[in-house]
mmCIF file of C-alpha atoms in Angstrom:
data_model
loop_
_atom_site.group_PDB
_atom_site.id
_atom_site.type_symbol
_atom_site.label_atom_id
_atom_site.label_comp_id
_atom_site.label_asym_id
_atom_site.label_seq_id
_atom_site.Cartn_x
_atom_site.Cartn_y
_atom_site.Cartn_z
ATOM 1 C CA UNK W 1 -30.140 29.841 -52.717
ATOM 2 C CA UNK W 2 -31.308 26.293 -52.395
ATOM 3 C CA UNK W 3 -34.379 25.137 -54.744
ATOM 4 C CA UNK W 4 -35.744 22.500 -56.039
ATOM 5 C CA UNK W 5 -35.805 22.513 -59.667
ATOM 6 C CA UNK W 6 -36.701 19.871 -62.723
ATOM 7 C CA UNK W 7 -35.549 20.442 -66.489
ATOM 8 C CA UNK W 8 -38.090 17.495 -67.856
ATOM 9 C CA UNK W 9 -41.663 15.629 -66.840
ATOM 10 C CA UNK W 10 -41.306 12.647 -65.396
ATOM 11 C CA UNK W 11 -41.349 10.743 -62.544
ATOM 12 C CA UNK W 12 -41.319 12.975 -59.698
ATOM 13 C CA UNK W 13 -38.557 10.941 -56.961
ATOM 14 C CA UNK W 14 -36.139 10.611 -60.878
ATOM 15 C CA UNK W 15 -36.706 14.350 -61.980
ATOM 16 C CA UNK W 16 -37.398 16.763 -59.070
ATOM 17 C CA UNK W 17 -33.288 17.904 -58.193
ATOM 18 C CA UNK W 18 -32.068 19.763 -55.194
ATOM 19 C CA UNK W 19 -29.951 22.784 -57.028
ATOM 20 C CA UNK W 20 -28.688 26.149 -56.845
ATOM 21 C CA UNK W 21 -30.679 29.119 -58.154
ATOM 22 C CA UNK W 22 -30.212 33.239 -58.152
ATOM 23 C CA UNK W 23 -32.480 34.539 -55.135
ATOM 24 C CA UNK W 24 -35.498 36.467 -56.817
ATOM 25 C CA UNK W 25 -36.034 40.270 -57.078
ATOM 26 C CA UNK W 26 -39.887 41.161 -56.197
ATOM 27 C CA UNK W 27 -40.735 43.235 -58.725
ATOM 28 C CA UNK W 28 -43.961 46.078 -58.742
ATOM 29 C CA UNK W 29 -47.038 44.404 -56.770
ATOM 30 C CA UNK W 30 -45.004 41.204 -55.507
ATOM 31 C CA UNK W 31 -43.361 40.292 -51.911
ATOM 32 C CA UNK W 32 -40.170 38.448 -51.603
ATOM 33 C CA UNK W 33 -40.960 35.295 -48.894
ATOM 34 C CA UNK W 34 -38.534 33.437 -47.133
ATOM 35 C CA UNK W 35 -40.057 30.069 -47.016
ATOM 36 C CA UNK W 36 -40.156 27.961 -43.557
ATOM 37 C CA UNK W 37 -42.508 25.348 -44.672
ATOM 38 C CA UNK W 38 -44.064 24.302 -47.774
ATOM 39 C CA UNK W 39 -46.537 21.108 -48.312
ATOM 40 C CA UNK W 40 -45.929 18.079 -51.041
ATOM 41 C CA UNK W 41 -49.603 18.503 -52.494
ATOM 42 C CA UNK W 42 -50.599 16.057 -55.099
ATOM 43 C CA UNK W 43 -51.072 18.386 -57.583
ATOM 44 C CA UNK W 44 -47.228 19.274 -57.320
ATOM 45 C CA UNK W 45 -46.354 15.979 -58.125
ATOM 46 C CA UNK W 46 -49.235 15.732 -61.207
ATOM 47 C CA UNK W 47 -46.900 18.963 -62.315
ATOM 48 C CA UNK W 48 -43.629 17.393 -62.175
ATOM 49 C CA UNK W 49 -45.158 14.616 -63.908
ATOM 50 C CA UNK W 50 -46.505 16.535 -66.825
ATOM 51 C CA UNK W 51 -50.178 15.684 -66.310
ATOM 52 C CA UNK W 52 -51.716 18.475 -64.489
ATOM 53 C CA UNK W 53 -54.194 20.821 -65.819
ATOM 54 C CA UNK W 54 -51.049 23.520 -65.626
ATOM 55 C CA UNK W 55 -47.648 22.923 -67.352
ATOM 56 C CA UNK W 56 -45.099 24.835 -66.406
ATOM 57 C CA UNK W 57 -42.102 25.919 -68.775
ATOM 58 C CA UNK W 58 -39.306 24.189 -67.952
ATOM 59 C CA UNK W 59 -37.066 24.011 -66.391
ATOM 60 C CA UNK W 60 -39.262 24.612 -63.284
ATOM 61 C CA UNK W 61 -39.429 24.905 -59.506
ATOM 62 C CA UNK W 62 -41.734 22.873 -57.273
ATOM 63 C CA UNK W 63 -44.450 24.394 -54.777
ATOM 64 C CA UNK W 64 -47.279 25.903 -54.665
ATOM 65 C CA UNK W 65 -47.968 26.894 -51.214
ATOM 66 C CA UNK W 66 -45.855 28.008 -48.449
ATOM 67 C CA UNK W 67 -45.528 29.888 -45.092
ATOM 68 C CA UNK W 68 -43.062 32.308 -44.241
ATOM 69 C CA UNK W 69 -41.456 35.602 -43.692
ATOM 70 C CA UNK W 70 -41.746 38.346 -45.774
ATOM 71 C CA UNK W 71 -38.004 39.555 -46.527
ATOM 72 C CA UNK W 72 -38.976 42.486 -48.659
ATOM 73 C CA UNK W 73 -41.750 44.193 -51.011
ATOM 74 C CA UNK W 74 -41.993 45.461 -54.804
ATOM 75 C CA UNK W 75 -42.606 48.552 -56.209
ATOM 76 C CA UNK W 76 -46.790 49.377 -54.407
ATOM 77 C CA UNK W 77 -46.777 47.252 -51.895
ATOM 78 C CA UNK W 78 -47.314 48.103 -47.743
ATOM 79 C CA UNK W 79 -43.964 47.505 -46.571
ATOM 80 C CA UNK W 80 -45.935 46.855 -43.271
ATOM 81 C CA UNK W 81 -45.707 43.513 -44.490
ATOM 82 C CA UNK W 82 -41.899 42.640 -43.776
ATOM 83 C CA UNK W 83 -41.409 40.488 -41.183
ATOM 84 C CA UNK W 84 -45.110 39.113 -41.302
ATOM 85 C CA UNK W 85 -45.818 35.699 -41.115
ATOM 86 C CA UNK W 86 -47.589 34.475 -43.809
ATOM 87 C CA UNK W 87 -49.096 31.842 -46.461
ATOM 88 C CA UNK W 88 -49.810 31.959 -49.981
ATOM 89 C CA UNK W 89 -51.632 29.385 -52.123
ATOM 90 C CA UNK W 90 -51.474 29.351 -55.817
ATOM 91 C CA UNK W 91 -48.210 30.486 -55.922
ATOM 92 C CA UNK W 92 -45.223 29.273 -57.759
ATOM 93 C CA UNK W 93 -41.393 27.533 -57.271
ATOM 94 C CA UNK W 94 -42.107 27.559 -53.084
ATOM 95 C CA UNK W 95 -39.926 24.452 -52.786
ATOM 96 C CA UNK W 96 -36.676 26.905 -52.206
ATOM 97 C CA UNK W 97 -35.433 28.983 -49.951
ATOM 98 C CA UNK W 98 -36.982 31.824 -50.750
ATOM 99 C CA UNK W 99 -40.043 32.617 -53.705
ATOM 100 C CA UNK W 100 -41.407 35.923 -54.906
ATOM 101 C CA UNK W 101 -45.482 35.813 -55.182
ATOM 102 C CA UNK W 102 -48.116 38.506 -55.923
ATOM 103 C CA UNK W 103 -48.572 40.229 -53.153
ATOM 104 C CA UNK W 104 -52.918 39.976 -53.409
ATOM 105 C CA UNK W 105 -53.657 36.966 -51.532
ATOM 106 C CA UNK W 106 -51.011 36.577 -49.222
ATOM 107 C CA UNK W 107 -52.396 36.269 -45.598
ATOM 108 C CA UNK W 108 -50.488 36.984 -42.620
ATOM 109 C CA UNK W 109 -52.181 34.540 -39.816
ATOM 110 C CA UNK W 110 -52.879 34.746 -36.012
ATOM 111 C CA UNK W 111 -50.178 33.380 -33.428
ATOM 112 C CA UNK W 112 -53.084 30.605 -32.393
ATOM 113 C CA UNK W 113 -52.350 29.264 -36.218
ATOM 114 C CA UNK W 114 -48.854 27.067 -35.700
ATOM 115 C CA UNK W 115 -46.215 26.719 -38.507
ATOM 116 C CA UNK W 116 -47.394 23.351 -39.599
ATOM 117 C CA UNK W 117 -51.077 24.168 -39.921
ATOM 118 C CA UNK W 118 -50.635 27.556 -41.415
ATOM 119 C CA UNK W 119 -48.263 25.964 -44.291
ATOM 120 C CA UNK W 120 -51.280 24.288 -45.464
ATOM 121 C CA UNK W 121 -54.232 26.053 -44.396
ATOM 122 C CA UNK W 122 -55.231 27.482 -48.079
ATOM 123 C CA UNK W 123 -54.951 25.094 -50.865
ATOM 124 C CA UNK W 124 -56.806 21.710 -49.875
ATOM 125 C CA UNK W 125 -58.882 23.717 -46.968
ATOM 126 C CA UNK W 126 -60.223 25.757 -49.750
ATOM 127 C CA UNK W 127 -60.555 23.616 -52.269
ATOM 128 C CA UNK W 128 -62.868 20.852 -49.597
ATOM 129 C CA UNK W 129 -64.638 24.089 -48.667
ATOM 130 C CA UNK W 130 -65.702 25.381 -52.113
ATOM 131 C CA UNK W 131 -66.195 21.939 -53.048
ATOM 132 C CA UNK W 132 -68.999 21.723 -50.414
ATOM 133 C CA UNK W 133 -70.726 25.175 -52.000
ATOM 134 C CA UNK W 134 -70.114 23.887 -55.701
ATOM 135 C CA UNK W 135 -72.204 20.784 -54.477
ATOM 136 C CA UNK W 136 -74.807 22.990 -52.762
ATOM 137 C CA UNK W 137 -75.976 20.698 -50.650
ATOM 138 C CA UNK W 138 -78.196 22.176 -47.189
ATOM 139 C CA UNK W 139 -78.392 20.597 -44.064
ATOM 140 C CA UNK W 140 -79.454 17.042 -43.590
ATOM 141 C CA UNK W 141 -78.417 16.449 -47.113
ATOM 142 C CA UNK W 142 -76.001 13.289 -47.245
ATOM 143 C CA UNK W 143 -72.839 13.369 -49.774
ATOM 144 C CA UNK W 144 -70.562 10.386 -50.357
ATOM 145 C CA UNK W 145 -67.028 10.627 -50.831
ATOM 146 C CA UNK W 146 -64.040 8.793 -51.975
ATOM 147 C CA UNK W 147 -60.567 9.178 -50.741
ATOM 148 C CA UNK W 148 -62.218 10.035 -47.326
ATOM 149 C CA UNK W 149 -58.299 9.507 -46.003
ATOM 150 C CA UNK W 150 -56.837 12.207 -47.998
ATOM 151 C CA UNK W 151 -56.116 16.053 -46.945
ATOM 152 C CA UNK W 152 -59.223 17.085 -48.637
ATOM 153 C CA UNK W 153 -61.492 14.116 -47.609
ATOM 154 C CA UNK W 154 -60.592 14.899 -43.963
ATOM 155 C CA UNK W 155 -61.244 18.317 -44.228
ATOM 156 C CA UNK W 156 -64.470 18.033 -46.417
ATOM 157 C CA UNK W 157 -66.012 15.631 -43.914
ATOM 158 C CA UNK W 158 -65.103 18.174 -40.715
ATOM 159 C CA UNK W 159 -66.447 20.684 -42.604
ATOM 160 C CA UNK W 160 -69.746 19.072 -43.616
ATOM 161 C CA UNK W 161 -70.134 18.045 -40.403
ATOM 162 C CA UNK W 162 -70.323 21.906 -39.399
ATOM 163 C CA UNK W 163 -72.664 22.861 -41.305
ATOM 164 C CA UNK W 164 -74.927 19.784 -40.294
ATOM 165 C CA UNK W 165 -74.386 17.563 -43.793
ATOM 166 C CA UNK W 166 -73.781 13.867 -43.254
ATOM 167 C CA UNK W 167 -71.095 12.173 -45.109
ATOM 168 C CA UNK W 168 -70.416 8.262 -46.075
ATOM 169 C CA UNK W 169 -66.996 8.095 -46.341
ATOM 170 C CA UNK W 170 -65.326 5.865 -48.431
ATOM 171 C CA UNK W 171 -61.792 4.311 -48.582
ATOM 172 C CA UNK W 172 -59.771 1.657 -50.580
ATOM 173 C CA UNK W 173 -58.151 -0.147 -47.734
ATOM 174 C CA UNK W 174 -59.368 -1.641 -44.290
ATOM 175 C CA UNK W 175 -56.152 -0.216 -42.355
ATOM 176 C CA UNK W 176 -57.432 2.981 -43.873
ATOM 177 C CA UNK W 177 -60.697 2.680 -42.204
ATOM 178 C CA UNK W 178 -60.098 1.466 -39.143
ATOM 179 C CA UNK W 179 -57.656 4.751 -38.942
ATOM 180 C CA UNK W 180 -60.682 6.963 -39.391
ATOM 181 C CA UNK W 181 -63.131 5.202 -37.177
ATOM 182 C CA UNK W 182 -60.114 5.638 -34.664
ATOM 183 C CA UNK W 183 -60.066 9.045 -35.388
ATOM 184 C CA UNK W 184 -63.512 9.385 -34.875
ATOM 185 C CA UNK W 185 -64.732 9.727 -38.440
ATOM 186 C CA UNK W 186 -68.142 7.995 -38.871
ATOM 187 C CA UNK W 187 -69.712 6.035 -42.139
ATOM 188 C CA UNK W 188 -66.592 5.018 -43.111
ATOM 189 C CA UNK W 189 -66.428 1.893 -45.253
ATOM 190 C CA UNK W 190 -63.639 0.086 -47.224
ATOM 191 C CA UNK W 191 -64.728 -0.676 -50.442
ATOM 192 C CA UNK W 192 -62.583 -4.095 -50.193
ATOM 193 C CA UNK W 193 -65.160 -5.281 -48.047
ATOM 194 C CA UNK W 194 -67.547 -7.229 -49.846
ATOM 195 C CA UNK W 195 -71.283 -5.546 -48.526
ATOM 196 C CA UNK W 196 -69.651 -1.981 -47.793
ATOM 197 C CA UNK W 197 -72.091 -1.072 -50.646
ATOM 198 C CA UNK W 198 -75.439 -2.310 -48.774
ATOM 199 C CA UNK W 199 -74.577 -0.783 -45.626
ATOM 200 C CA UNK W 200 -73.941 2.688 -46.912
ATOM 201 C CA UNK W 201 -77.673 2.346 -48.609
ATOM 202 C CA UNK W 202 -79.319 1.370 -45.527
ATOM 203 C CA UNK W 203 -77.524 4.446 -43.322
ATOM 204 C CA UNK W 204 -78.621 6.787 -46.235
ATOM 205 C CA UNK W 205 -82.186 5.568 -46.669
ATOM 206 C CA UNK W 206 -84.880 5.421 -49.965
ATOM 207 C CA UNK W 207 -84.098 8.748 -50.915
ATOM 208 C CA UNK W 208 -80.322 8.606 -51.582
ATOM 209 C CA UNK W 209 -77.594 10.779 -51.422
ATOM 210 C CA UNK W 210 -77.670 14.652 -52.652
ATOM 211 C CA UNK W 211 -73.786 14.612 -54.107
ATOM 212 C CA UNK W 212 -71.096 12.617 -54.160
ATOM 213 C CA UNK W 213 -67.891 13.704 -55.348
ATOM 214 C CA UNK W 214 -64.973 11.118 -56.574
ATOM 215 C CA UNK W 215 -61.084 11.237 -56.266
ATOM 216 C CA UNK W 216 -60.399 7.574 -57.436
ATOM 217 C CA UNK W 217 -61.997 6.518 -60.431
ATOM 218 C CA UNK W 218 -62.954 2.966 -61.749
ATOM 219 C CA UNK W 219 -65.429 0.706 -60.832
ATOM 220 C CA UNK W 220 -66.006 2.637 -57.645
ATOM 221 C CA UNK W 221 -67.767 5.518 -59.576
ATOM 222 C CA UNK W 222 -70.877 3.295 -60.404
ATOM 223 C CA UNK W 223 -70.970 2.163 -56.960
ATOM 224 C CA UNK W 224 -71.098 5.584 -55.530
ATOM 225 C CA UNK W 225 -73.584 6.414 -58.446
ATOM 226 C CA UNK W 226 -75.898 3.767 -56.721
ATOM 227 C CA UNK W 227 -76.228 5.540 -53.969
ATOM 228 C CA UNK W 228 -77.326 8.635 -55.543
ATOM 229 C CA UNK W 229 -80.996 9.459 -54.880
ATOM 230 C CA UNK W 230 -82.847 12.098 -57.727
ATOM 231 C CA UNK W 231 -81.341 15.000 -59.436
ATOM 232 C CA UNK W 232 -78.099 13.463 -57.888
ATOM 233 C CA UNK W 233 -74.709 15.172 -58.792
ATOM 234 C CA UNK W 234 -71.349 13.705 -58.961
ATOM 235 C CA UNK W 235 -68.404 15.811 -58.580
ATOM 236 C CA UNK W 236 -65.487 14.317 -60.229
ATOM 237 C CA UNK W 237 -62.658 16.042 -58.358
ATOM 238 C CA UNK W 238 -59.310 13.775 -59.342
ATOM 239 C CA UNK W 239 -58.049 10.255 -60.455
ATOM 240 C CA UNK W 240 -56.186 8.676 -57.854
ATOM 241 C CA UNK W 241 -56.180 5.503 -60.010
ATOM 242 C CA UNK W 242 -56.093 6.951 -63.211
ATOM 243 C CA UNK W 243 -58.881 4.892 -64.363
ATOM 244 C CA UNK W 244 -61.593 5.790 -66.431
ATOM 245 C CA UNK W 245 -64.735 6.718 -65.159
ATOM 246 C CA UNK W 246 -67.180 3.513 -64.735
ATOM 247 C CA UNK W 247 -71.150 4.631 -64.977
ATOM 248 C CA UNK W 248 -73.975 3.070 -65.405
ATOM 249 C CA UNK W 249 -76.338 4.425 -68.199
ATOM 250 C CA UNK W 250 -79.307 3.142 -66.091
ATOM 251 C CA UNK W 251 -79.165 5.106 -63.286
ATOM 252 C CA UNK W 252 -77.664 8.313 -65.102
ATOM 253 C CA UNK W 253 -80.865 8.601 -67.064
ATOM 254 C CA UNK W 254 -83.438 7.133 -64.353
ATOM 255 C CA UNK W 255 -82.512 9.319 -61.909
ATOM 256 C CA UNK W 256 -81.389 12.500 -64.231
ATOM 257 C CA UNK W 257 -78.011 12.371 -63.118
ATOM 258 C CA UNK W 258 -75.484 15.471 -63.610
ATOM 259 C CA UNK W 259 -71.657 14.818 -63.820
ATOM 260 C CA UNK W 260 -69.541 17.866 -62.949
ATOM 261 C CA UNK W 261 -65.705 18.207 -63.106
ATOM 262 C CA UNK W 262 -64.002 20.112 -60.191
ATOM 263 C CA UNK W 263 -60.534 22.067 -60.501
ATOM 264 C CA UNK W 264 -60.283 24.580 -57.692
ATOM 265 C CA UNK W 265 -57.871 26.112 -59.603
ATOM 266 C CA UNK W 266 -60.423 27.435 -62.055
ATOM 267 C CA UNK W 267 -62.741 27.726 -59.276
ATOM 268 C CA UNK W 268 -60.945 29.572 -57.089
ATOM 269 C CA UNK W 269 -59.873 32.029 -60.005
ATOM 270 C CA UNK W 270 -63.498 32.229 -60.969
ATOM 271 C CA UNK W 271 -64.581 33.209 -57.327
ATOM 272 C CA UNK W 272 -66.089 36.665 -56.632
ATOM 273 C CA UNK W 273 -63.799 38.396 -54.419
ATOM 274 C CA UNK W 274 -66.004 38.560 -51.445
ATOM 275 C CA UNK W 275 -67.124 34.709 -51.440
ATOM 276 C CA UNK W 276 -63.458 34.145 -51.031
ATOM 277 C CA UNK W 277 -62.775 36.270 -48.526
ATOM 278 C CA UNK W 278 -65.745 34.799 -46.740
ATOM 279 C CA UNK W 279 -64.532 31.486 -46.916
ATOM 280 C CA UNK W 280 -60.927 31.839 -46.095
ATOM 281 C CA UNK W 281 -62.384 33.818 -42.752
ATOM 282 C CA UNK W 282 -64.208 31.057 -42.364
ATOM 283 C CA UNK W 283 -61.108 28.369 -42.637
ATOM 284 C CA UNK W 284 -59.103 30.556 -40.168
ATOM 285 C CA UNK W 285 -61.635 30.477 -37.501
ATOM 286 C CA UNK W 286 -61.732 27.059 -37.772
ATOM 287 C CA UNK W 287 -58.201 26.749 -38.049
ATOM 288 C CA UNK W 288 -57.699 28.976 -34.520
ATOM 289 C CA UNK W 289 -60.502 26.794 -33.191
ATOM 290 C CA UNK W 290 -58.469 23.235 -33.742
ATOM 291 C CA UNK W 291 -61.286 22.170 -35.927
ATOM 292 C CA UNK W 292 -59.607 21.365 -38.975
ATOM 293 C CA UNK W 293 -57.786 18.308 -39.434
ATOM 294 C CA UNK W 294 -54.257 20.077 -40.507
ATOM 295 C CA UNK W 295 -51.409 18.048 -39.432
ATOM 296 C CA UNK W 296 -47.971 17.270 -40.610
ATOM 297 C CA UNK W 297 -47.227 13.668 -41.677
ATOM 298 C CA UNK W 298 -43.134 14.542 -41.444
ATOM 299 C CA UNK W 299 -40.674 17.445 -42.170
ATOM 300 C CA UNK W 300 -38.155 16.970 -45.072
ATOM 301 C CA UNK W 301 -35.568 19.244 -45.290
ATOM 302 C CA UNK W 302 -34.596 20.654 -49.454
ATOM 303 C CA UNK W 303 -31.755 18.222 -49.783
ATOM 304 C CA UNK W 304 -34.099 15.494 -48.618
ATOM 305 C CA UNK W 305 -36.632 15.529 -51.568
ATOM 306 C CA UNK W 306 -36.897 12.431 -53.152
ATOM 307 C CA UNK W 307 -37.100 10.896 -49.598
ATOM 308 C CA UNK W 308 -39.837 13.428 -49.022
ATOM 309 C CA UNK W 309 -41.420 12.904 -52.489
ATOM 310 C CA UNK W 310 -41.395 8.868 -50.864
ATOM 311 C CA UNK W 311 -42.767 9.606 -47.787
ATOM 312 C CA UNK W 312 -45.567 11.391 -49.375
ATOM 313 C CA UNK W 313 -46.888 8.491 -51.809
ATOM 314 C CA UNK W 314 -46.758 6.059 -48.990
ATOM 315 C CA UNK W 315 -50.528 4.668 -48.448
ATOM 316 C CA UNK W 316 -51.422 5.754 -44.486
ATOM 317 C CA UNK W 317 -49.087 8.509 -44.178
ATOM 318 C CA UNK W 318 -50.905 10.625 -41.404
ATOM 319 C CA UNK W 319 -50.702 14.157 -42.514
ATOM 320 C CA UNK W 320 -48.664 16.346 -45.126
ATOM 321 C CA UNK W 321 -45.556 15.821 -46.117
ATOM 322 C CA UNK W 322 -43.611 19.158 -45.765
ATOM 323 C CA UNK W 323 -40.637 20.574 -46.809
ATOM 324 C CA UNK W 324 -38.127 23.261 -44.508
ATOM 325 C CA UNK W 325 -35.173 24.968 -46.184
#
């Protein structure tokens, strides 16, 4: 089968290679999926690069989510399953044709769930959802984010705005934010603009903001930090920039500030079985709704990657970059 495969860390367009690899054999508690679509998520290109929180053993296959069809079953398994349509999340090697995966957490989804939504309707859905209960934040609260533009930031801000939590959302470019305003996002500021900062305080008032959770790094950190009211928390959830983390000592201690990492991996690990099952119901009546932002910024097929691997680090790309067989 086709796959694609790297044999060192690097730069993901130079090291990610479209090759030929033996089909997998599902063995006892595992399905055998043949993959239709599978999102470029950031964190698959952190892999490739060797800086993710998870290395791999090389050499390696890309992916880590993926819809499809389930071709066959290990020893255990319902063979009810073949032929479902499904997704997994947290899986492994789902940029190829087809990818064995435990069979525990594979969802089969509604006809009202299309390809392209379904392909990515676990990983960053889940993560902006638990992100909003890690923050535990209640109605009426306000929470600032950065990267308001990305999968997650879109998602996080629909889904706050379900639950009745305002959001200032934040992004590094004007183009950026006049893309969201069009798109009917509101409190979005660039932070290129000189008084973004200013505004934001005014539309959040004396008391500040509950949360705010950061994907950039940088100066931008102490900014956000200012708009933290009491008991604040920041949420530092990645590094776009790769910057270190800019805070002021002032308003850490004035204002008894907590600093929290986020890695949904861990979180979503760490989950009780029933609070995940709760929120993935959740995520797939929102999904059959139409009320989460879940669309495809461009289909590559295998043999495309590194144009694929382009398309997705291109600033303004309007959904996920996936990949077809």
């Amino acid at each position: 089968m086709k796959s694609i495969t790297y044999n060192k860390f690097g730069d993901p367009a130079q090291v990610l290679t479209f090759s030929d690899s033996p089909v997998p054999t599902p063995k006892a508690g595992e399905v055998l999926i043949k993959m239709l679509l599978s999102p470029i998520h950031n964190h698959d290109l952190w892999t490739a690069r060797g800086n993710y929180g998870y290395k791999p053993e090389l050499p390696a296959t890309g992916g880590t989510e993926a819809l499809g069809i389930v071709e066959a079953v290990g020893e255990g398994v319902d063979a009810a399953l073949i032929g479902k349509r499904v997704v997994k999340a947290g899986a492994l090697a789902t940029w190829a044709e087809y990818f064995t995966t435990a069979a525990a957490g594979v969802l089969p989804l509604p006809d009202a769930i299309s390809d392209e939504a379904g392909a990515q309707l676990i990983a960053m859905p889940f993560s902006a959802l638990s992100l909003l209960e890690f923050l535990n934040v209640k109605q009426g609260d306000w929470v600032v984010q950065t990267a308001a533009n990305g999968a997650v930031g879109k998602i996080f801000y629909e889904l706050a705005k379900q639950r009745g939590i305002h959001t200032i959302n934040l992004v590094r470019r004007k183009e950026a934010a006049d893309e969201l305003i069009a798109g009917g996002m509101e409190n979005v500021f660039s932070t290129s603009d000189s008084n973004w900062l200013e505004r934001a305080k005014e539309i959040v008032g004396a008391d500040g903001a509950r949360a705010a959770i950061d994907s950039v790094g940088g100066k931008v950190v102490a900014e956000i930090v200012n708009l933290l009211g009491k008991d604040g928390v920041l949420a530092v959830f990645g590094t776009a920039t790769g910057e270190p983390l800019q805070l002021s000592a002032g308003e850490m201690i004035s204002k008894h500030l907590n600093v929290k990492g986020f890695w949904g991996s861990r979180v979503s690990s760490e989950m009780p079985d029933a609070d995940k099952a709760r929120l993935i119901g959740e995520l797939i009546h929102l999904a059959v709704e139409g009320k989460l932002p879940l669309t495809s910024g461009g289909t590559f097929a295998l043999a495309d990657i590194k144009q694929a691997v382009d398309a997705s680090l291109t600033p303004g790309r309007t959904g996920k970059i996936m990949l077809r067989p």
